[in-house]
Structures are given as structure tokens and as C-alpha cells.
Coordinates of C-alpha atoms and ligand atoms in Angstrom, one line a residue:
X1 CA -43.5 -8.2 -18.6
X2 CA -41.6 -10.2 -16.0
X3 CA -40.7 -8.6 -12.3
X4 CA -37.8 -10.0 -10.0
X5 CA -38.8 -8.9 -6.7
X6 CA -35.8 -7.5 -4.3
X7 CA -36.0 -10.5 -2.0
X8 CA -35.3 -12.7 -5.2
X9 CA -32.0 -10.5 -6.0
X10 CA -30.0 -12.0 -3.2
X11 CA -30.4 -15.7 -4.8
X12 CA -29.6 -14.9 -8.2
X13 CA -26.6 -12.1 -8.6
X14 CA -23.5 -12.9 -6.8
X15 CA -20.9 -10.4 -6.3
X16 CA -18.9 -12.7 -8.9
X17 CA -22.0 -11.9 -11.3
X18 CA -22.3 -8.4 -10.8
X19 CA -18.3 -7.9 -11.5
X20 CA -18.9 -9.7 -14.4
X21 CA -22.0 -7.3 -15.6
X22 CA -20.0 -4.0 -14.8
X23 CA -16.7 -5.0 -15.9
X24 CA -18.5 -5.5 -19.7
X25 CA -20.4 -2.7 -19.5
X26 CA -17.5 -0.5 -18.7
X27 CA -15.7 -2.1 -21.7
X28 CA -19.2 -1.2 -23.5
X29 CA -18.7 2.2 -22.7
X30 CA -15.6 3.0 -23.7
X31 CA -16.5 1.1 -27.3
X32 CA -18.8 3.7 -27.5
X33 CA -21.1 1.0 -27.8
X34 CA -23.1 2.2 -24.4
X35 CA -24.2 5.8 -23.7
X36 CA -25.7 7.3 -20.6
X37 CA -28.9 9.5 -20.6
X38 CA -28.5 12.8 -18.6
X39 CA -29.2 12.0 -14.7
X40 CA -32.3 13.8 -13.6
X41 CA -32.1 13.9 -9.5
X42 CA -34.5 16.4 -7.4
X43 CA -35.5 17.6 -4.5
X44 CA -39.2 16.6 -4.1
X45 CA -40.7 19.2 -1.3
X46 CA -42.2 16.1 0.0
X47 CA -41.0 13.6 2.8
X48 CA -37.6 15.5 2.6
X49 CA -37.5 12.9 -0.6
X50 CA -34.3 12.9 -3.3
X51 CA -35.8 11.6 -6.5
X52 CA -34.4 11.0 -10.1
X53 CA -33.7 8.6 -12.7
X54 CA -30.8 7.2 -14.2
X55 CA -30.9 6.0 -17.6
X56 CA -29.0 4.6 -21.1
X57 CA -29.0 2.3 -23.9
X58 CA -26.1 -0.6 -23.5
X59 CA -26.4 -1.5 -27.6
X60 CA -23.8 -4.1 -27.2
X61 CA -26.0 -5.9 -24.1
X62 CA -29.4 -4.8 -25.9
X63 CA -30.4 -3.6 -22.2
X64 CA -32.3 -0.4 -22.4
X65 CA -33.6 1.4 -19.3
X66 CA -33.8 3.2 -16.2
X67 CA -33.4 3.0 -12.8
X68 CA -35.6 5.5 -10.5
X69 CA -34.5 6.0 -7.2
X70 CA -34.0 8.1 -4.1
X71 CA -33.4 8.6 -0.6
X72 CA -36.6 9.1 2.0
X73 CA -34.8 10.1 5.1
X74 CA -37.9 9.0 7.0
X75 CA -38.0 5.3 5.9
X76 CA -36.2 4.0 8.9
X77 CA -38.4 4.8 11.3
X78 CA -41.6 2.8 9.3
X79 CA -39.0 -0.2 8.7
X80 CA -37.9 0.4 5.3
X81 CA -34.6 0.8 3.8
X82 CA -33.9 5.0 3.4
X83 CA -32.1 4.5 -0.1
X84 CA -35.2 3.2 -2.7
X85 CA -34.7 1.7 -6.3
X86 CA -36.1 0.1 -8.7
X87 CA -35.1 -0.6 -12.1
X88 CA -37.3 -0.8 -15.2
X89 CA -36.1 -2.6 -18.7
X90 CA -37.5 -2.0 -22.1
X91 CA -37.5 -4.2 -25.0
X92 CA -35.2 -2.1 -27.4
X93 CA -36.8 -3.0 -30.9
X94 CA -40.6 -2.2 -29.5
X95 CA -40.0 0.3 -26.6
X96 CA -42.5 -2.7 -24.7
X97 CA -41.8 -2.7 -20.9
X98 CA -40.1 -5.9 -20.6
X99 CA -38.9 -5.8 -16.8
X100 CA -39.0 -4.9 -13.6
X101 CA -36.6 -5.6 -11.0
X102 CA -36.1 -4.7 -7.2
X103 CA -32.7 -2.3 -7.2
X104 CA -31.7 -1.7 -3.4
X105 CA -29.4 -5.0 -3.2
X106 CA -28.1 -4.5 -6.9
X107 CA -27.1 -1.1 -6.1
X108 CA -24.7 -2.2 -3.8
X109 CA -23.3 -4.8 -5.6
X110 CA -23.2 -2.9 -8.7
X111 CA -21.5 -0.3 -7.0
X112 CA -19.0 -2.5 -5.1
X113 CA -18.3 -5.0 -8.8
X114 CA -17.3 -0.9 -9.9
X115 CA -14.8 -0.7 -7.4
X116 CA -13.6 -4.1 -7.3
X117 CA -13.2 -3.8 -11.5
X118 CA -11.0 -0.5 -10.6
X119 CA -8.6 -2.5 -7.9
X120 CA -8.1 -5.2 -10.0
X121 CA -7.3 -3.2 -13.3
X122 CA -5.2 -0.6 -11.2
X123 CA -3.9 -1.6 -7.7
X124 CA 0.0 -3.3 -7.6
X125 CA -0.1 -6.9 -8.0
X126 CA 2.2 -6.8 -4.7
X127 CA -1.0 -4.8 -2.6
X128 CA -1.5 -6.7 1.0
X129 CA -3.4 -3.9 2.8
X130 CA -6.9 -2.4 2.2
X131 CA -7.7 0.2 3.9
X132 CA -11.9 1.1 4.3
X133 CA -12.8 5.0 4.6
X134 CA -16.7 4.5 5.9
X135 CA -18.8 2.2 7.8
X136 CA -22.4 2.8 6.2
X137 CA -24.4 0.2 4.7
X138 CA -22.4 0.0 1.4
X139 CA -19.3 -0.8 3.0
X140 CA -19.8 -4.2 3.7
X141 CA -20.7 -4.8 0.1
X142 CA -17.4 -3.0 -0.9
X143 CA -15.5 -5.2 1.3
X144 CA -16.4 -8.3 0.1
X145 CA -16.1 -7.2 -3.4
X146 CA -12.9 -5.8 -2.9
X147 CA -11.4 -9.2 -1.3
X148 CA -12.9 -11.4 -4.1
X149 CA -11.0 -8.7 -6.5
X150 CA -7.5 -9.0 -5.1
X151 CA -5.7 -11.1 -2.3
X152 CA -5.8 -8.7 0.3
X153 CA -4.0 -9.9 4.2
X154 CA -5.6 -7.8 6.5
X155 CA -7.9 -4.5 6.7
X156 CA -7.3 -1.4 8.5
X157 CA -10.6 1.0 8.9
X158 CA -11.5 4.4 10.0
X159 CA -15.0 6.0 10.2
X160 CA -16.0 9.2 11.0
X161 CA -18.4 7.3 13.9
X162 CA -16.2 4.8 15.5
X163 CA -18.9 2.2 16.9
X164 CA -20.0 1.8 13.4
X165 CA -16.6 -0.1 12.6
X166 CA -18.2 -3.2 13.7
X167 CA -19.7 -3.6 10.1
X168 CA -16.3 -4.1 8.9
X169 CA -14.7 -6.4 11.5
X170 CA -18.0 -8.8 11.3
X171 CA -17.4 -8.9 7.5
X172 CA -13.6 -9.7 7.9
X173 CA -14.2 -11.8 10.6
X174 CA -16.6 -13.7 8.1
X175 CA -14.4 -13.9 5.5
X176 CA -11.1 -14.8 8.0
X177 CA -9.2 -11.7 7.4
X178 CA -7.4 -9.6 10.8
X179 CA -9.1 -6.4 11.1
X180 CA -7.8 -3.1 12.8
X181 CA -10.0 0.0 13.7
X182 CA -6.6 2.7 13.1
X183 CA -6.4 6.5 12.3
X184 CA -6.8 8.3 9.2
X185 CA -2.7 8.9 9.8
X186 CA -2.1 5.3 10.0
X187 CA -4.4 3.8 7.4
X188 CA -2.6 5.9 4.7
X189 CA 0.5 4.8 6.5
X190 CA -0.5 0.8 5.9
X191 CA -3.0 0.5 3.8
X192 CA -1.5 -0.1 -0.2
X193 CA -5.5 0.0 -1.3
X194 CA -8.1 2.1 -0.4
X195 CA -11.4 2.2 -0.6
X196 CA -13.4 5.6 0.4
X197 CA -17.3 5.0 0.9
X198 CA -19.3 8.3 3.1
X199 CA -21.4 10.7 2.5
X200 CA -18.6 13.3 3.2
X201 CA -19.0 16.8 2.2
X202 CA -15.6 17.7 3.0
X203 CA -12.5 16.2 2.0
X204 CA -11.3 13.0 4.8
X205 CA -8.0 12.0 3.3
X206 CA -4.7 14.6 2.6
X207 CA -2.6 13.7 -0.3
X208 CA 0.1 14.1 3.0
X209 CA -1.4 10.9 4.1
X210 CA -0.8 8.6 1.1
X211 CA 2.2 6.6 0.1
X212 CA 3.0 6.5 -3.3
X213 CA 1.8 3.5 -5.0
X214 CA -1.1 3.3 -3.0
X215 CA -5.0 2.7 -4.9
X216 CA -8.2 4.5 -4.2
X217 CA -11.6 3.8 -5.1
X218 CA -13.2 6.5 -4.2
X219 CA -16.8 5.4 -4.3
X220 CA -18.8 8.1 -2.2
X221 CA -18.9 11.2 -4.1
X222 CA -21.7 11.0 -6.2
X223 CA -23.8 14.3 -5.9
X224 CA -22.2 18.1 -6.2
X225 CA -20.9 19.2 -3.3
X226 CA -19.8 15.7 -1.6
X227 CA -16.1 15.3 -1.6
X228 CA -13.7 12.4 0.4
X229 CA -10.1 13.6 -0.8
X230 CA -8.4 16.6 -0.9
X231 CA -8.3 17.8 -4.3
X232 CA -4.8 18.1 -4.3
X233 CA -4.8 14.2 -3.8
X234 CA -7.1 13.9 -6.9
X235 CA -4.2 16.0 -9.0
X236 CA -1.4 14.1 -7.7
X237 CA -3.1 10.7 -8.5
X238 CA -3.6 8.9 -12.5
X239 CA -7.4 10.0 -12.5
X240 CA -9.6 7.2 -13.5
X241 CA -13.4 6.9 -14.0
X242 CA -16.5 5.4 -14.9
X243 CA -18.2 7.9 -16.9
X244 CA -15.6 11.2 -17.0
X245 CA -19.0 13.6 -17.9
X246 CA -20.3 12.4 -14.4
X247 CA -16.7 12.4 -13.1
X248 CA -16.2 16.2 -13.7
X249 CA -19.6 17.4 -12.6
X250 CA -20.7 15.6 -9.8
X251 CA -18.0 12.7 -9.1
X252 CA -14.8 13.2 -7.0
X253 CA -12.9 14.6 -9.7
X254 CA -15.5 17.9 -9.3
X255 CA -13.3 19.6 -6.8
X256 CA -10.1 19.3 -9.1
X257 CA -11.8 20.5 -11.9
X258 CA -13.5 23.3 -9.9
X259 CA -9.8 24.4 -8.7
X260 CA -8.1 24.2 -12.3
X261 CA -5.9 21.7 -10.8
X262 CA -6.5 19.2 -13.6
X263 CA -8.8 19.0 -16.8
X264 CA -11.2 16.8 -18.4
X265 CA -8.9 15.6 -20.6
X266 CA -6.5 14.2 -17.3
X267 CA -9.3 11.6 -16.4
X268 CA -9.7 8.1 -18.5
X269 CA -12.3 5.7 -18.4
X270 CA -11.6 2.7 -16.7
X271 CA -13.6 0.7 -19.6
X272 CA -10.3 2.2 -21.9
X273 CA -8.1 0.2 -19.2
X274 CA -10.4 -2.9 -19.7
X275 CA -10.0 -2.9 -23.1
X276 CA -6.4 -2.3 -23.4
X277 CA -6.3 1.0 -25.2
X278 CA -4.9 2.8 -21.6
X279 CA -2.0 0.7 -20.4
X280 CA -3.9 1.1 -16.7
X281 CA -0.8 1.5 -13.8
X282 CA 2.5 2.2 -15.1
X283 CA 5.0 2.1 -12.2
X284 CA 4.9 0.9 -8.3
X285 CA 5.1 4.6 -7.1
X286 CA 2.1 6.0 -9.0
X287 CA -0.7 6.7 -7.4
X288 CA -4.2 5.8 -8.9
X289 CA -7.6 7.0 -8.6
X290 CA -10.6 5.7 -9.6
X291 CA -13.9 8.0 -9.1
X292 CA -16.6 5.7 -9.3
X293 CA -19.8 7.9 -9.3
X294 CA -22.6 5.5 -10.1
X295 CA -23.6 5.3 -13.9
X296 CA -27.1 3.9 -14.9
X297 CA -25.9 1.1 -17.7
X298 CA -24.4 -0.4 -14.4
X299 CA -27.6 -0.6 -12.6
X300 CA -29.0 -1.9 -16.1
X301 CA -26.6 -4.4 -16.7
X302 CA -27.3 -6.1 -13.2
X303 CA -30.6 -5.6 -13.6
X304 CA -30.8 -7.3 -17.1
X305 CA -28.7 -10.6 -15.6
X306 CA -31.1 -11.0 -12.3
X307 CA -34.0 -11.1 -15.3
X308 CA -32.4 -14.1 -16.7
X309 CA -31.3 -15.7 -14.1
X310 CA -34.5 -15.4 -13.0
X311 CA -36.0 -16.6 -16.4
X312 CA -33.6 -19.8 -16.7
X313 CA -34.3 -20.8 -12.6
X314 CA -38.4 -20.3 -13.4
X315 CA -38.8 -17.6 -10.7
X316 CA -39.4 -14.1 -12.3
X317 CA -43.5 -13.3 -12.1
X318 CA -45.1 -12.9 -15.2
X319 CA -47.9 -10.2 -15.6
X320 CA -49.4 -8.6 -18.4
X321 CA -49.7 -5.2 -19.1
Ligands
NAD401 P1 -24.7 5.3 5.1 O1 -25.6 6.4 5.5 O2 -25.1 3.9 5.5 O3 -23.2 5.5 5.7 C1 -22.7 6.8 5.6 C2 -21.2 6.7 5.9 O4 -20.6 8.0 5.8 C3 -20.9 6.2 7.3 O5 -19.6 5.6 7.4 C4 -20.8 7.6 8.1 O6 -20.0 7.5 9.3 C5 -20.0 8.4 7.1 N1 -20.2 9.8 7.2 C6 -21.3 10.5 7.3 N2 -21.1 11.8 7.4 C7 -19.7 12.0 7.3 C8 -18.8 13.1 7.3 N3 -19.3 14.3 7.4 N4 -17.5 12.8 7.2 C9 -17.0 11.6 7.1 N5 -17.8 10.5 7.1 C10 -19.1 10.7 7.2 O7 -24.5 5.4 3.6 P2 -24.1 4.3 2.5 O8 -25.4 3.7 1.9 O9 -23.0 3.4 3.0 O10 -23.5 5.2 1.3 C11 -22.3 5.9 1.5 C12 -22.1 6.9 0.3 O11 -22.0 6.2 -0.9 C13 -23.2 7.9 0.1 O12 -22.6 9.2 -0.1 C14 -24.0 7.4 -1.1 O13 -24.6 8.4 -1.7 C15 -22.8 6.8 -1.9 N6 -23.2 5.9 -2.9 C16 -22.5 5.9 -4.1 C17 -22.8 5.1 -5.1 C18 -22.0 5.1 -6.4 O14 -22.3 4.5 -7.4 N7 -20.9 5.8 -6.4 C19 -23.8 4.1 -5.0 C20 -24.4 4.0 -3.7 C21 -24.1 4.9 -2.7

């Protein structure tokens, strides 16, 4: 069995990479060619720890597996990063544990390649401004996805906590684009993309707020109960999604659902868009949505490239077990 530590991650999945990985695994998906296993997440009673696993089969990528993973509230204080993961292949014609790979930096890239895949497939080819909902530790990672995606001309931000805004106007600073801290009023106002990224329990952005023709990747709802968008927003938009099960349960599109403002049946799976069976956008006035919740083949797909990156560059440890 080979492990690729977290600090190797950095050095052998680029943003580039991971779009790569999610983008095929989406198309996967939608082939029917990829399946997710049912998400197991709960509440420990220990350390005020979230727990769980995320799991599938990617028959198309041969990468089977699970990531586990969770949230320990108390981590900062000893040092450590609050969100842990780790992701564990298997080899699928002998069930043999064939990897195991740090997950914390291949989260966020895996998340942000989701979202970057959604404004590429979906935004109008004309979009200048992106607009950033969220300051946290994933925004950053969204940012730069989202600019390697599409050429964007500036970034407007809001964040429920102001000073935190100066995540995003280092990142843009970095990457040479003007930045502007605005309100929620004026980012939907500007901004023709937008990406949402809080933990948000309550909805931030009105559908009153957004032009038509604008893009959202709405990236933070990924648990029942956390929401970023009014619901009426979610009805108004083309719904689109990683994996519609998670979409409709715990994703943004819950809320919708929830107020029988749309159905399952209203939401498509941005790996349909990839693969050209859903023509994707269809005018400059529509509004699309993608509700990227966080699927498991992603996590396995950008686990399975650091393992051979790692295998071609010599620098994945081998152990026996
Ligand atoms: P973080 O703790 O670093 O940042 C949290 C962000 O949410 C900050 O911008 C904070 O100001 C904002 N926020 C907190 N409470 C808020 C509220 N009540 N209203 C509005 N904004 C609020 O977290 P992070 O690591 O950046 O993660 C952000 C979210 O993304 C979390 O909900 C996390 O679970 C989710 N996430 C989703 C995926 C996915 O695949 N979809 C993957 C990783 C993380």
C-alpha cells in the first residue's frame, strides 16, 4: 500500500489537475458509469466531533473508496486544521487497500475544480464580474479556481465578518485582479458570477438581488439545515448539480424541495452538461445554479491522481500491510 502524505499534496495536484479529475468524474457520473455510496456523517458525543465517510465506485477511473472526515471544533487551539480528511483507495479486483492519501488540501481543490467545472459549463461567455459570498478558508481556493475557469476583470466580495475580506483581496492581489469589499445589494448589482461559500444557516442572497443572466455556484450548503439563497432564488434559477440525490436532501436545492417550489426532476447533473446530453445555458437572461454539495468520487478522483503523480515522481511511501 502506498501513502501520500498531506504535505506532499500541494506539489503534485494543481488546481489545473483537480478540474481535470472532477470534470471526468462528473461526466462518469452522469454515464452511470460512477455511483455514490450513501453518506454516513454523525455526531460523535466526543470533542464536539462531526464524523462520517463518503464513499463510491468510479468504474470508468477503476478508483474505489472512501474518504473519512470531520470537523473537531477544538483543533485550532492544539494547531491543527478543524476540518480533518483522509482518503483511503482500494484495489477494485481484490478489495486490497491500495492507498492512502492526506485529504484536507484535496478537499479544497476538489471542491473549488467543482465549481470552477459549473462556471465554465454555465456562466455567459461575455461574464467580467465574480462576485465571492464568504471569506473562510475555502474561499481562497474557490477564487483561484474560478479565475483559471473563466476570464474574470475584477472581484467584488461580501462576508458576513468584514475583516475576513482580506483573504480575498491578498488572493486577487496575487493573481493581479482589482478587488472591492461591496454590499450584498451591490454585488448582485455587479457581479455576472457568483460564487457562495459559508457555513450559512439562513438564506444571504434574495432572488431581488440578482440580475438575470447572472451564475451561482453555490458551494456551502452541504449538510441539512445550511442554506445561502432564498429558495425562491433556487426556483427562479436552471437548477444544476453534482449528484441531484445529495442535491435534494442535503444540498441547496433542500429548501426548494422542502417548499414544493420545484421537484427532483427540475435539477440536472452538471456531468449531463459535460457530456452534451443537457444543452447547459440557453439564453443571456437565464439564470443558473449550480449546487455543488461535495460528492465522494470527487474526493476519490483527486485522491487517485496525487497517488500517481506520486508513483511517476518516486515520492509516495511504501509500507506493507
Ligand atoms: P470557514 O469556517 O473557514 O468560513 C466560514 C465562512 O462562512 C466565513 O466566510 C464566515 O464569515 C461565513 N459565515 C459563518 N456564519 C455565517 C452566517 N451565519 N451567515 C453568513 N456567513 C457566515 O469555512 P470554510 O472551510 O471556508 O467552509 C465554508 C463552507 O463550505 C462550510 O459550510 C463547509 O461545510 C462548506 N464546504 C462545502 C464543500 C462542498 O463540497 N460543497 C466542501 C468543503 C466545505
Amino acid at each position: 500500500m502506498l501513502i501520500v502524505p498531506e504535505k506532499l499534496i500541494a506539489d503534485l495536484v494543481t488546481p489545473e489537475a483537480a478540474y481535470e479529475a472532477v470534470e471526468a468524474v462528473f461526466a462518469a457520473m452522469a454515464r452511470g458509469d460512477a455511483r455514490n455510496f450513501p453518506v454516513v456523517r454523525e455526531a460523535l458525543g466526543h470533542a464536539d466531533a462531526l464524523y462520517g465517510f463518503k464513499s463510491g465506485f468510479d468504474r470508468a477511473g477503476l478508483a474505489l473508496g472512501l474518504k473519512s472526515g470531520g470537523y473537531w471544533p477544538g483543533n485550532m487551539d492544539r494547531g491543527l486544521t478543524n476540518h480533518q480528511s483522509t482518503v483511503f483507495l482500494f484495489d477494485p479486483d481484490t478489495g486490497r487497500p491500495s492507498a492512502m492519501v492526506g485529504g484536507n488540501l484535496l478537499t479544497a481543490l476538489r471542491t473549488a475544480a467543482a465549481s470552477a467545472v459549473a462556471i465554465k459549463r454555465l456562466a455567459r461567455k461575455n461574464a467580467r464580474v465574480l462576485g465571492m459570498v464568504g471569506a473562510g478558508h475555502q474561499s481562497a481556493f474557490q477564487l483561484r479556481a474560478a479565475v483559471k475557469a473563466h476570464a474574470f476583470e475584477r472581484v467584488v466580495g461580501w462576508n458576513l465578518h468584514p475583516e475576513m475580506l482580506s483573504r480575498l483581496a491578498d488572493v486577487c492581489a496575487e493573481i493581479g485582479l482589482p478587488f472591492e469589499a461591496v454590499s450584498l445589494d451591490e454585488l448582485g448589482a455587479q457581479a455576472d458570477v457568483i460564487i457562495t461559500i459559508t457555513s450559512s444557516f439562513a438564506a444571504i442572497l434574495k432572488h431581488a438581488q440578482i440580475r438575470p443572466g447572472t451564475h451561482l455556484s453555490c458551494m456551502g450548503t452541504d449538510t441539512v439545515g445550511k442554506q445561502e439563497v432564498e429558495a425562491e432564488l433556487v426556483a427562479a434559477a436552471t437548477a444544476f448539480t453534482d449528484e441531484v440525490a445529495q442535491s435534494v436532501t442535503l444540498g441547496e436545492c433542500q429548501h426548494a424541495i422542502g417548499a414544493g417550489l420545484i421537484a427532483d426532476s427540475d435539477i440536472t447533473a452538471i456531468g449531463d452538461v459535460i457530456n452534451g446530453s443537457h444543452p447547459g445555458r440557453t439564453s443571456e437572461d437565464e439564470i443558473t445554479l449550480f449546487d455543488g454539495t461535495g460528492v465522494g468520487l470527487q474526493d476519490l478522483a483527486v485522491a487517485a491522481m496525487a497517488v500517481s503523480r506520486a508513483k511517476a515522481a518516486g515520492s509516495a511511501i511504501e509500507v506493507e500491510i
